[in-house]
Amino acid sequence: MMHDRRVSTSMTERTTPSAWQRIKYAYWAPLPKSMLGWVENDLAGPGAALRMVVRWAVPCIIILAPMWLVPADFGVRFTMTMPILLAYLFFSIALNRVYRRHRLAQHGLDPELVNRLEREKNADLYDEYHRKYRGEHRRPY
């Protein structure tokens, strides 16, 4: 009886994370192997860069929100919070690919998947470059 129970639970492994797993995953906890397809799409699929920036913005906003409760002029509150938030967002955008590559490697996936959409979108340009300047046909990825 116990053996049947194990088989049935392994056959119904989740392929998408629960709400708690998503929260843990958003802040660096790896997901189980059964969810690698979801992780790949999340980190290398359409909208991945935007999702990562939003995830990074949430803790910064939570930390900065109490500053808006300071009894001061709007300009003072704005100048206390916006430089911090803008710098945080700037670095999250600048380092986005680096962090997404790290997260893919953390899950045992190929870090080059980060560039997959760009390569697919510009495949004809890469082919033309290789043909024109290298005298060869580019190998598919």
PDB file of C-alpha atoms in Angstrom:
ATOM      1  CA  MET A   1       0.000   0.000   0.000  1.00  0.00           C
ATOM      2  CA  MET A   2       2.820   2.412   0.881  1.00  0.00           C
ATOM      3  CA  HIS A   3       4.522   1.803  -2.464  1.00  0.00           C
ATOM      4  CA  ASP A   4       1.371   2.771  -4.401  1.00  0.00           C
ATOM      5  CA  ARG A   5       1.124   6.005  -2.449  1.00  0.00           C
ATOM      6  CA  ARG A   6       4.681   7.020  -3.399  1.00  0.00           C
ATOM      7  CA  VAL A   7       4.063   6.282  -7.051  1.00  0.00           C
ATOM      8  CA  SER A   8       0.887   8.344  -7.126  1.00  0.00           C
ATOM      9  CA  THR A   9       2.544  11.370  -5.503  1.00  0.00           C
ATOM     10  CA  SER A  10       5.509  11.250  -7.877  1.00  0.00           C
ATOM     11  CA  MET A  11       3.164  11.058 -10.858  1.00  0.00           C
ATOM     12  CA  THR A  12       1.366  14.204  -9.742  1.00  0.00           C
ATOM     13  CA  GLU A  13       4.415  16.377  -9.118  1.00  0.00           C
ATOM     14  CA  ARG A  14       3.715  20.044  -9.615  1.00  0.00           C
ATOM     15  CA  THR A  15       5.118  21.750 -12.703  1.00  0.00           C
ATOM     16  CA  THR A  16       4.266  25.257 -11.491  1.00  0.00           C
ATOM     17  CA  PRO A  17       5.110  26.668  -8.068  1.00  0.00           C
ATOM     18  CA  SER A  18       2.583  27.352  -5.342  1.00  0.00           C
ATOM     19  CA  ALA A  19       2.230  30.887  -3.977  1.00  0.00           C
ATOM     20  CA  TRP A  20       4.680  30.215  -1.128  1.00  0.00           C
ATOM     21  CA  GLN A  21       7.173  28.589  -3.521  1.00  0.00           C
ATOM     22  CA  ARG A  22       6.935  31.629  -5.827  1.00  0.00           C
ATOM     23  CA  ILE A  23       7.746  33.976  -2.951  1.00  0.00           C
ATOM     24  CA  LYS A  24      10.720  31.866  -1.883  1.00  0.00           C
ATOM     25  CA  TYR A  25      11.853  31.501  -5.517  1.00  0.00           C
ATOM     26  CA  ALA A  26      11.614  35.246  -6.131  1.00  0.00           C
ATOM     27  CA  TYR A  27      14.173  35.804  -3.402  1.00  0.00           C
ATOM     28  CA  TRP A  28      16.747  33.144  -4.348  1.00  0.00           C
ATOM     29  CA  ALA A  29      15.387  29.750  -3.247  1.00  0.00           C
ATOM     30  CA  PRO A  30      15.669  27.079  -5.972  1.00  0.00           C
ATOM     31  CA  LEU A  31      12.604  25.168  -7.125  1.00  0.00           C
ATOM     32  CA  PRO A  32      12.302  21.365  -7.499  1.00  0.00           C
ATOM     33  CA  LYS A  33      13.457  19.673 -10.731  1.00  0.00           C
ATOM     34  CA  SER A  34       9.839  19.092 -11.769  1.00  0.00           C
ATOM     35  CA  MET A  35       9.464  22.865 -12.276  1.00  0.00           C
ATOM     36  CA  LEU A  36      12.515  23.444 -14.499  1.00  0.00           C
ATOM     37  CA  GLY A  37      10.323  24.204 -17.516  1.00  0.00           C
ATOM     38  CA  TRP A  38       8.567  26.929 -15.566  1.00  0.00           C
ATOM     39  CA  VAL A  39      11.920  28.306 -14.309  1.00  0.00           C
ATOM     40  CA  GLU A  40      13.325  28.364 -17.839  1.00  0.00           C
ATOM     41  CA  ASN A  41      10.353  30.324 -19.136  1.00  0.00           C
ATOM     42  CA  ASP A  42      10.419  32.660 -16.139  1.00  0.00           C
ATOM     43  CA  LEU A  43      14.114  33.527 -16.486  1.00  0.00           C
ATOM     44  CA  ALA A  44      14.580  33.315 -20.262  1.00  0.00           C
ATOM     45  CA  GLY A  45      11.111  33.667 -21.771  1.00  0.00           C
ATOM     46  CA  PRO A  46       9.203  36.742 -22.903  1.00  0.00           C
ATOM     47  CA  GLY A  47       9.023  39.406 -20.193  1.00  0.00           C
ATOM     48  CA  ALA A  48      11.752  37.829 -18.034  1.00  0.00           C
ATOM     49  CA  ALA A  49      13.739  41.046 -17.628  1.00  0.00           C
ATOM     50  CA  LEU A  50      10.681  43.021 -16.529  1.00  0.00           C
ATOM     51  CA  ARG A  51       9.635  40.317 -14.049  1.00  0.00           C
ATOM     52  CA  MET A  52      13.102  40.383 -12.502  1.00  0.00           C
ATOM     53  CA  VAL A  53      13.127  44.182 -12.140  1.00  0.00           C
ATOM     54  CA  VAL A  54       9.674  44.114 -10.501  1.00  0.00           C
ATOM     55  CA  ARG A  55      10.818  41.412  -8.070  1.00  0.00           C
ATOM     56  CA  TRP A  56      13.787  43.544  -7.072  1.00  0.00           C
ATOM     57  CA  ALA A  57      11.698  46.685  -6.738  1.00  0.00           C
ATOM     58  CA  VAL A  58       9.286  45.172  -4.204  1.00  0.00           C
ATOM     59  CA  PRO A  59      11.714  44.938  -1.231  1.00  0.00           C
ATOM     60  CA  CYS A  60      13.119  48.388  -1.975  1.00  0.00           C
ATOM     61  CA  ILE A  61       9.637  49.909  -2.040  1.00  0.00           C
ATOM     62  CA  ILE A  62       8.742  48.149   1.216  1.00  0.00           C
ATOM     63  CA  ILE A  63      11.845  49.564   2.882  1.00  0.00           C
ATOM     64  CA  LEU A  64      11.282  53.074   1.504  1.00  0.00           C
ATOM     65  CA  ALA A  65       7.519  53.232   2.174  1.00  0.00           C
ATOM     66  CA  PRO A  66       7.834  54.303   5.847  1.00  0.00           C
ATOM     67  CA  MET A  67       9.756  57.372   4.727  1.00  0.00           C
ATOM     68  CA  TRP A  68       6.544  58.638   3.147  1.00  0.00           C
ATOM     69  CA  LEU A  69       5.001  58.727   6.642  1.00  0.00           C
ATOM     70  CA  VAL A  70       7.542  61.282   7.876  1.00  0.00           C
ATOM     71  CA  PRO A  71       5.695  64.519   8.692  1.00  0.00           C
ATOM     72  CA  ALA A  72       7.368  66.665   6.065  1.00  0.00           C
ATOM     73  CA  ASP A  73       6.715  68.438   2.815  1.00  0.00           C
ATOM     74  CA  PHE A  74       6.128  66.298  -0.295  1.00  0.00           C
ATOM     75  CA  GLY A  75       9.421  67.526  -1.767  1.00  0.00           C
ATOM     76  CA  VAL A  76      11.370  66.327   1.271  1.00  0.00           C
ATOM     77  CA  ARG A  77       9.769  62.880   1.176  1.00  0.00           C
ATOM     78  CA  PHE A  78      10.325  62.679  -2.569  1.00  0.00           C
ATOM     79  CA  THR A  79      14.001  63.609  -2.327  1.00  0.00           C
ATOM     80  CA  MET A  80      14.497  61.103   0.519  1.00  0.00           C
ATOM     81  CA  THR A  81      13.141  58.150  -1.447  1.00  0.00           C
ATOM     82  CA  MET A  82      13.441  58.679  -5.195  1.00  0.00           C
ATOM     83  CA  PRO A  83      17.250  58.811  -5.462  1.00  0.00           C
ATOM     84  CA  ILE A  84      17.476  55.505  -3.609  1.00  0.00           C
ATOM     85  CA  LEU A  85      14.730  53.870  -5.662  1.00  0.00           C
ATOM     86  CA  LEU A  86      16.084  55.133  -8.977  1.00  0.00           C
ATOM     87  CA  ALA A  87      19.622  53.967  -8.201  1.00  0.00           C
ATOM     88  CA  TYR A  88      18.271  50.583  -7.098  1.00  0.00           C
ATOM     89  CA  LEU A  89      16.245  50.229 -10.301  1.00  0.00           C
ATOM     90  CA  PHE A  90      19.181  51.366 -12.434  1.00  0.00           C
ATOM     91  CA  PHE A  91      21.433  48.653 -11.012  1.00  0.00           C
ATOM     92  CA  SER A  92      18.703  46.028 -11.241  1.00  0.00           C
ATOM     93  CA  ILE A  93      18.333  46.807 -14.952  1.00  0.00           C
ATOM     94  CA  ALA A  94      22.076  46.965 -15.564  1.00  0.00           C
ATOM     95  CA  LEU A  95      22.743  43.632 -13.831  1.00  0.00           C
ATOM     96  CA  ASN A  96      19.569  41.888 -14.977  1.00  0.00           C
ATOM     97  CA  ARG A  97      21.225  39.420 -17.369  1.00  0.00           C
ATOM     98  CA  VAL A  98      23.953  38.607 -14.867  1.00  0.00           C
ATOM     99  CA  TYR A  99      21.402  37.713 -12.183  1.00  0.00           C
ATOM    100  CA  ARG A 100      19.195  35.760 -14.566  1.00  0.00           C
ATOM    101  CA  ARG A 101      22.220  33.768 -15.797  1.00  0.00           C
ATOM    102  CA  HIS A 102      23.111  33.000 -12.168  1.00  0.00           C
ATOM    103  CA  ARG A 103      19.577  31.831 -11.403  1.00  0.00           C
ATOM    104  CA  LEU A 104      19.563  29.554 -14.475  1.00  0.00           C
ATOM    105  CA  ALA A 105      22.879  28.023 -13.390  1.00  0.00           C
ATOM    106  CA  GLN A 106      21.531  27.682  -9.825  1.00  0.00           C
ATOM    107  CA  HIS A 107      18.759  25.468 -11.209  1.00  0.00           C
ATOM    108  CA  GLY A 108      21.157  23.449 -13.405  1.00  0.00           C
ATOM    109  CA  LEU A 109      20.005  25.079 -16.650  1.00  0.00           C
ATOM    110  CA  ASP A 110      22.188  26.557 -19.399  1.00  0.00           C
ATOM    111  CA  PRO A 111      22.978  30.234 -18.582  1.00  0.00           C
ATOM    112  CA  GLU A 112      23.052  31.014 -22.322  1.00  0.00           C
ATOM    113  CA  LEU A 113      19.255  30.662 -22.377  1.00  0.00           C
ATOM    114  CA  VAL A 114      19.154  34.325 -21.284  1.00  0.00           C
ATOM    115  CA  ASN A 115      20.221  35.299 -24.804  1.00  0.00           C
ATOM    116  CA  ARG A 116      17.905  32.844 -26.582  1.00  0.00           C
ATOM    117  CA  LEU A 117      15.123  35.299 -27.463  1.00  0.00           C
ATOM    118  CA  GLU A 118      17.590  37.861 -28.793  1.00  0.00           C
ATOM    119  CA  ARG A 119      19.367  35.220 -30.885  1.00  0.00           C
ATOM    120  CA  GLU A 120      16.055  33.971 -32.293  1.00  0.00           C
ATOM    121  CA  LYS A 121      14.864  37.493 -33.062  1.00  0.00           C
ATOM    122  CA  ASN A 122      18.118  38.492 -34.777  1.00  0.00           C
ATOM    123  CA  ALA A 123      19.024  35.140 -36.344  1.00  0.00           C
ATOM    124  CA  ASP A 124      18.933  36.543 -39.884  1.00  0.00           C
ATOM    125  CA  LEU A 125      21.331  39.369 -38.914  1.00  0.00           C
ATOM    126  CA  TYR A 126      23.778  36.911 -37.337  1.00  0.00           C
ATOM    127  CA  ASP A 127      23.576  34.670 -40.421  1.00  0.00           C
ATOM    128  CA  GLU A 128      24.274  37.590 -42.732  1.00  0.00           C
ATOM    129  CA  TYR A 129      27.207  38.759 -40.583  1.00  0.00           C
ATOM    130  CA  HIS A 130      28.800  35.304 -40.593  1.00  0.00           C
ATOM    131  CA  ARG A 131      28.267  34.905 -44.334  1.00  0.00           C
ATOM    132  CA  LYS A 132      29.550  38.379 -45.195  1.00  0.00           C
ATOM    133  CA  TYR A 133      32.509  38.799 -42.824  1.00  0.00           C
ATOM    134  CA  ARG A 134      33.534  35.282 -41.949  1.00  0.00           C
ATOM    135  CA  GLY A 135      32.717  33.495 -45.170  1.00  0.00           C
ATOM    136  CA  GLU A 136      30.828  30.770 -43.369  1.00  0.00           C
ATOM    137  CA  HIS A 137      27.346  29.748 -42.517  1.00  0.00           C
ATOM    138  CA  ARG A 138      26.563  30.100 -38.856  1.00  0.00           C
ATOM    139  CA  ARG A 139      25.930  26.979 -36.854  1.00  0.00           C
ATOM    140  CA  PRO A 140      22.488  26.803 -35.248  1.00  0.00           C
ATOM    141  CA  TYR A 141      22.340  27.206 -31.489  1.00  0.00           C
TER     142      TYR A 141
END
